[in-house]
Short mmCIF file of C-alpha atoms in Angstrom, two decimals:
data_model
loop_
_atom_site.label_atom_id
_atom_site.label_comp_id
_atom_site.label_asym_id
_atom_site.label_seq_id
_atom_site.Cartn_x
_atom_site.Cartn_y
_atom_site.Cartn_z
CA MET A 102 -6.60 9.57 5.71
CA GLY A 103 -9.99 10.82 6.69
CA GLY A 104 -11.06 14.38 7.28
CA ASN A 105 -12.00 17.16 4.94
CA ILE A 106 -8.87 17.28 2.84
CA PRO A 107 -9.77 18.05 -0.75
CA LEU A 108 -8.82 15.34 -3.13
CA ASN A 109 -5.51 15.97 -4.87
CA PHE A 110 -5.69 14.35 -8.24
CA PRO A 111 -2.46 13.58 -10.08
CA SER A 112 -1.44 16.05 -12.74
CA THR A 113 -1.33 13.20 -15.26
CA PRO A 114 -4.69 11.40 -15.11
CA LEU A 115 -5.22 7.79 -15.98
CA GLY A 116 -5.53 7.16 -19.66
CA SER A 117 -3.34 10.18 -20.42
CA PRO A 118 -1.31 10.43 -23.61
CA ARG A 119 1.88 9.59 -21.63
CA GLU A 120 0.40 6.32 -20.40
CA ALA A 121 -0.82 5.53 -23.91
CA LYS A 122 2.74 5.99 -25.20
CA ASP A 123 4.24 3.51 -22.75
CA PRO A 124 4.85 0.20 -24.48
CA ARG A 125 2.62 -2.57 -23.21
CA TRP A 126 5.58 -4.79 -22.51
CA VAL A 127 7.06 -2.19 -20.15
CA GLN A 128 3.94 -2.26 -17.99
CA TRP A 129 3.92 -6.06 -17.88
CA LEU A 130 7.66 -6.13 -17.14
CA LEU A 131 7.30 -3.73 -14.19
CA ILE A 132 4.20 -5.48 -12.83
CA SER A 133 5.84 -8.89 -13.18
CA PHE A 134 8.99 -7.66 -11.46
CA ALA A 135 7.01 -6.18 -8.57
CA LEU A 136 4.95 -9.35 -8.11
CA THR A 137 8.01 -11.61 -8.37
CA PHE A 138 9.94 -9.48 -5.88
CA LEU A 139 7.04 -9.51 -3.40
CA GLY A 140 6.53 -13.22 -3.92
CA LEU A 141 10.17 -14.05 -3.20
CA PHE A 142 10.84 -11.67 -0.33
CA LEU A 143 7.41 -11.36 1.30
CA ILE A 144 4.89 -14.05 0.42
CA LEU A 145 7.28 -17.03 0.32
CA PRO A 146 8.87 -16.31 3.75
CA LEU A 147 5.43 -15.72 5.24
CA VAL A 148 4.09 -19.00 3.86
CA THR A 149 7.23 -20.76 5.12
CA VAL A 150 6.53 -19.53 8.64
CA PHE A 151 3.08 -21.14 8.64
CA VAL A 152 4.33 -24.35 6.99
CA GLN A 153 7.05 -24.73 9.61
CA ALA A 154 4.64 -23.83 12.41
CA PHE A 155 2.26 -26.69 11.51
CA GLU A 156 4.94 -29.15 10.37
CA LYS A 157 4.62 -31.30 13.52
CA GLY A 158 0.86 -31.09 13.70
CA PHE A 159 -1.79 -28.93 15.27
CA ALA A 160 -1.33 -30.42 18.75
CA VAL A 161 2.32 -29.31 18.85
CA TYR A 162 1.32 -25.91 17.49
CA LEU A 163 -1.34 -25.50 20.17
CA GLU A 164 1.08 -26.53 22.90
CA ALA A 165 3.66 -24.03 21.66
CA ILE A 166 1.30 -21.06 21.86
CA THR A 167 -0.46 -22.07 25.09
CA ASN A 168 2.39 -23.09 27.37
CA PRO A 169 2.95 -20.73 30.33
CA GLU A 170 6.01 -18.99 28.89
CA ALA A 171 4.30 -18.33 25.57
CA LEU A 172 1.16 -17.06 27.29
CA SER A 173 3.29 -14.79 29.48
CA ALA A 174 5.04 -13.41 26.38
CA ILE A 175 1.69 -12.83 24.65
CA LYS A 176 0.20 -11.10 27.70
CA LEU A 177 3.28 -8.89 28.14
CA THR A 178 3.29 -7.91 24.46
CA LEU A 179 -0.39 -6.98 24.55
CA LEU A 180 -0.01 -5.16 27.89
CA VAL A 181 2.84 -3.02 26.53
CA ALA A 182 0.83 -2.21 23.40
CA ILE A 183 -2.26 -1.33 25.46
CA ILE A 184 -0.19 1.16 27.50
CA ALA A 185 2.02 2.56 24.72
CA VAL A 186 -0.61 3.17 22.04
CA PRO A 187 -3.04 5.36 24.06
CA LEU A 188 -0.16 7.40 25.52
CA ASN A 189 1.23 7.96 22.04
CA ALA A 190 -2.26 8.86 20.81
CA VAL A 191 -2.58 11.59 23.46
CA PHE A 192 0.92 12.87 22.70
CA GLY A 193 0.32 12.73 18.95
CA ILE A 194 -2.88 14.76 19.17
CA MET A 195 -1.34 17.37 21.46
CA ALA A 196 1.87 17.67 19.42
CA ALA A 197 -0.01 17.86 16.12
CA TRP A 198 -2.39 20.45 17.59
CA ALA A 199 0.50 22.62 18.83
CA ILE A 200 2.43 22.38 15.56
CA THR A 201 -0.51 23.03 13.23
CA LYS A 202 -2.60 25.51 15.21
CA PHE A 203 0.04 27.77 16.76
CA HIS A 204 3.00 29.79 15.54
CA PHE A 205 6.01 29.62 17.84
CA LYS A 206 9.78 29.52 17.73
CA GLY A 207 11.28 26.08 17.72
CA LYS A 208 8.45 24.45 15.76
CA ASN A 209 10.89 22.81 13.34
CA LEU A 210 12.96 21.58 16.27
CA LEU A 211 9.85 19.99 17.78
CA ILE A 212 9.09 18.22 14.49
CA THR A 213 12.69 17.01 14.30
CA LEU A 214 12.50 15.65 17.84
CA ILE A 215 9.30 13.77 16.99
CA ASP A 216 11.12 12.15 14.06
CA LEU A 217 14.17 11.27 16.17
CA PRO A 218 13.07 7.68 16.97
CA PHE A 219 12.94 7.02 13.22
CA ALA A 220 16.64 7.89 12.96
CA VAL A 221 17.92 6.34 16.18
CA SER A 222 18.59 2.61 16.33
CA PRO A 223 16.20 0.82 18.73
CA VAL A 224 19.24 -0.69 20.43
CA ILE A 225 20.51 2.79 21.22
CA ALA A 226 17.05 3.68 22.55
CA GLY A 227 17.29 0.75 24.93
CA LEU A 228 20.78 1.75 26.04
CA ILE A 229 19.53 5.27 26.78
CA PHE A 230 17.09 3.92 29.34
CA VAL A 231 19.75 1.64 30.82
CA LEU A 232 22.01 4.69 31.29
CA LEU A 233 19.14 6.58 32.91
CA PHE A 234 17.47 3.93 35.08
CA GLY A 235 19.99 1.08 35.33
CA SER A 236 21.78 0.26 38.59
CA GLN A 237 24.77 2.36 37.44
CA GLY A 238 22.60 4.95 35.72
CA ILE A 239 21.82 8.56 36.56
CA PHE A 240 18.71 7.68 38.59
CA GLY A 241 19.87 4.17 39.50
CA GLU A 242 20.78 4.84 43.13
CA TRP A 243 17.64 6.92 43.77
CA LEU A 244 15.43 4.14 42.33
CA PHE A 245 17.30 1.44 44.30
CA GLU A 246 16.77 3.26 47.59
CA ARG A 247 13.02 3.33 46.91
CA ASP A 248 12.90 -0.26 45.62
CA ILE A 249 11.67 0.88 42.22
CA LYS A 250 12.73 -1.35 39.34
CA ILE A 251 12.52 -0.10 35.77
CA ILE A 252 15.30 -1.86 33.87
CA PHE A 253 14.83 -5.62 33.49
CA ALA A 254 11.19 -5.09 34.40
CA VAL A 255 7.92 -4.21 32.67
CA PRO A 256 8.24 -0.40 33.15
CA GLY A 257 11.50 -0.40 31.17
CA ILE A 258 9.89 -2.36 28.34
CA VAL A 259 6.97 0.09 28.26
CA LEU A 260 9.31 3.10 28.20
CA ALA A 261 11.45 1.64 25.41
CA THR A 262 8.36 0.79 23.35
CA ILE A 263 6.88 4.26 23.82
CA PHE A 264 10.19 5.78 22.66
CA VAL A 265 10.35 3.86 19.39
CA THR A 266 6.64 4.38 18.59
CA ILE A 267 6.43 8.12 19.31
CA PRO A 268 6.35 9.35 15.68
CA PHE A 269 3.69 7.05 14.25
CA ILE A 270 0.52 8.88 15.36
CA ALA A 271 1.87 12.43 15.35
CA ARG A 272 3.26 11.96 11.84
CA GLU A 273 -0.18 10.85 10.59
CA LEU A 274 -1.97 13.80 12.16
CA ILE A 275 0.38 16.70 11.38
CA PRO A 276 0.02 16.74 7.54
CA LEU A 277 -3.75 16.28 7.79
CA MET A 278 -4.24 19.07 10.32
CA GLN A 279 -1.93 21.37 8.34
CA ALA A 280 -4.06 20.78 5.24
CA GLN A 281 -7.29 21.41 7.16
CA GLY A 282 -6.12 24.72 8.57
CA THR A 283 -7.85 26.51 11.44
CA ALA A 284 -10.95 27.94 9.75
CA GLU A 285 -13.44 25.47 11.24
CA GLU A 286 -12.06 25.81 14.77
CA GLU A 287 -12.09 29.62 14.50
CA ALA A 288 -15.70 29.54 13.27
CA SER A 289 -16.70 27.28 16.15
CA ILE A 290 -15.07 29.56 18.74
CA THR A 291 -16.63 32.62 17.07
CA LEU A 292 -20.05 30.97 17.51
CA GLY A 293 -19.40 30.64 21.23
CA ALA A 294 -18.07 27.11 21.63
CA GLY A 295 -15.28 26.55 24.15
CA GLY A 296 -11.94 24.93 23.42
CA TRP A 297 -12.90 21.44 24.59
CA LYS A 298 -16.27 21.55 22.76
CA THR A 299 -14.50 22.71 19.59
CA PHE A 300 -12.00 19.89 19.84
CA TRP A 301 -14.65 17.24 20.54
CA HIS A 302 -17.19 18.30 17.90
CA VAL A 303 -14.97 19.86 15.20
CA THR A 304 -11.34 18.75 15.34
CA LEU A 305 -11.72 15.14 16.48
CA PRO A 306 -14.29 14.16 13.81
CA ASN A 307 -12.00 15.62 11.16
CA ILE A 308 -8.94 13.66 12.29
CA LYS A 309 -10.51 10.44 13.59
CA TRP A 310 -9.57 8.23 10.61
CA ALA A 311 -5.99 9.48 10.54
CA LEU A 312 -5.85 8.98 14.31
CA LEU A 313 -7.09 5.39 14.03
CA TYR A 314 -4.68 4.72 11.17
CA GLY A 315 -1.75 6.05 13.20
CA MET A 316 -2.83 3.98 16.22
CA ILE A 317 -2.87 0.83 14.08
CA LEU A 318 0.66 1.49 12.81
CA CYS A 319 1.81 2.32 16.33
CA ASN A 320 0.23 -0.89 17.64
CA ALA A 321 1.93 -2.98 14.95
CA ARG A 322 5.34 -1.53 15.81
CA ALA A 323 4.75 -1.91 19.56
CA ILE A 324 3.89 -5.59 19.17
CA GLY A 325 6.88 -6.32 16.93
CA GLU A 326 9.53 -4.21 18.65
CA PHE A 327 12.67 -6.24 19.37
CA GLY A 328 15.88 -4.18 19.64
CA ALA A 329 15.00 -1.69 22.37
CA VAL A 330 12.98 -4.24 24.34
CA SER A 331 15.82 -6.75 24.12
CA VAL A 332 18.24 -4.31 25.80
CA VAL A 333 15.98 -3.37 28.74
CA SER A 334 14.14 -6.66 29.32
CA GLY A 335 16.86 -8.89 30.74
CA HIS A 336 15.31 -11.86 28.90
CA ILE A 337 13.70 -13.25 32.05
CA ARG A 338 11.52 -16.19 31.06
CA GLY A 339 7.89 -15.81 32.01
CA LEU A 340 8.42 -12.26 33.23
CA THR A 341 10.07 -9.89 30.75
CA ASN A 342 10.09 -11.80 27.49
CA SER A 343 7.82 -10.32 24.85
CA MET A 344 6.76 -12.37 21.84
CA PRO A 345 9.74 -11.41 19.63
CA LEU A 346 12.17 -12.23 22.46
CA HIS A 347 10.38 -15.51 23.16
CA ILE A 348 10.72 -16.46 19.48
CA GLU A 349 14.43 -15.68 19.54
CA ILE A 350 15.00 -17.86 22.61
CA LEU A 351 13.03 -20.79 21.16
CA TYR A 352 14.93 -20.55 17.89
CA GLY A 353 18.27 -20.38 19.71
CA GLU A 354 17.31 -23.57 21.56
CA TYR A 355 16.51 -25.34 18.26
CA GLN A 356 12.81 -25.50 19.13
CA PHE A 357 11.96 -24.55 15.59
CA ALA A 358 8.35 -25.71 15.55
CA ALA A 359 7.56 -23.74 18.72
CA ALA A 360 9.44 -20.68 17.45
CA PHE A 361 7.57 -20.70 14.15
CA ALA A 362 4.27 -21.31 15.94
CA VAL A 363 4.65 -18.12 17.99
CA ALA A 364 5.96 -16.34 14.89
CA SER A 365 2.84 -17.40 12.98
CA LEU A 366 0.71 -15.94 15.76
CA MET A 367 2.54 -12.64 15.37
CA SER A 368 2.07 -12.87 11.61
CA ILE A 369 -1.67 -13.36 12.09
CA MET A 370 -1.73 -10.23 14.27
CA ALA A 371 0.17 -8.33 11.54
CA ILE A 372 -2.20 -9.53 8.80
CA PHE A 373 -5.22 -8.62 10.93
CA THR A 374 -3.69 -5.16 11.49
CA LEU A 375 -3.11 -4.79 7.74
CA ILE A 376 -6.73 -5.70 7.03
CA ILE A 377 -7.98 -3.06 9.49
CA LYS A 378 -5.58 -0.50 7.96
CA ASN A 379 -6.93 -1.18 4.45
CA ILE A 380 -10.52 -0.98 5.69
CA LEU A 381 -9.80 2.41 7.25
CA GLU A 382 -8.08 3.64 4.08
CA TRP A 383 -11.04 2.48 1.98
CA HIS A 384 -13.47 4.12 4.38
CA GLY A 385 -11.47 7.36 4.37
CA LYS A 386 -11.39 7.48 0.57
CA ASN A 387 -15.14 6.91 0.38
CA ARG A 388 -15.74 9.75 2.81
CA ARG A 389 -13.60 12.13 0.76
CA ALA A 390 -15.19 11.08 -2.56
#
């Protein structure tokens, strides 16, 4: 992503003798296979979602995405993303800063812990919070005495979503900041700038595109998270059902048109996110060129 990373060109440039030796039919075979695979397993299912969503007409589609339960699911999904993404952005910046700017024991352990949500099943993540904050959990009695509800409520959904989206921003920033090194920050401090001024005027401009890219990925995962949210939500209609859970309920009740309508809305969000991601990548490449 963006920043001042020098361009790393491949050791074998385009038009190299190796490429010239590859038979033409091999290239066409690989390209055709890739396009066919994507068409069958990505494009066709996506098109099917929209076809099914509008099968009974636009009026039914509009009703499916504007009824109170659907609107509640949409609002909850967006609310969770609005809370989870900024918190993960702050954590990602601080963790990346600590890992790339300082030398300390346990750095590899910290990196491993950041990657942990990638390795742990989202269902297990949800169960962790149930064991901590559920009625029979470690803090269950303490929370009950103070009438604080986390499991089967919005706070539990937020916590589960934050857990599964922790690595996305930090993992975008760490390689970039490692490549940039500390020379610019050291020069800024040598010239008399304080820590905050150095971060705001030197570090942040260098990492802003990677930060935005990580936030987009984090947002996409937060909106689409199902497993962990399913465990802690309680599936309460109009209260704790996010969009993926709402789709599952509609599908289980054989309301296929409504289920695909909400699914198409999520697909539109995903496509919009993908467009923004590609714009940021294009912008970052132009800045480095």
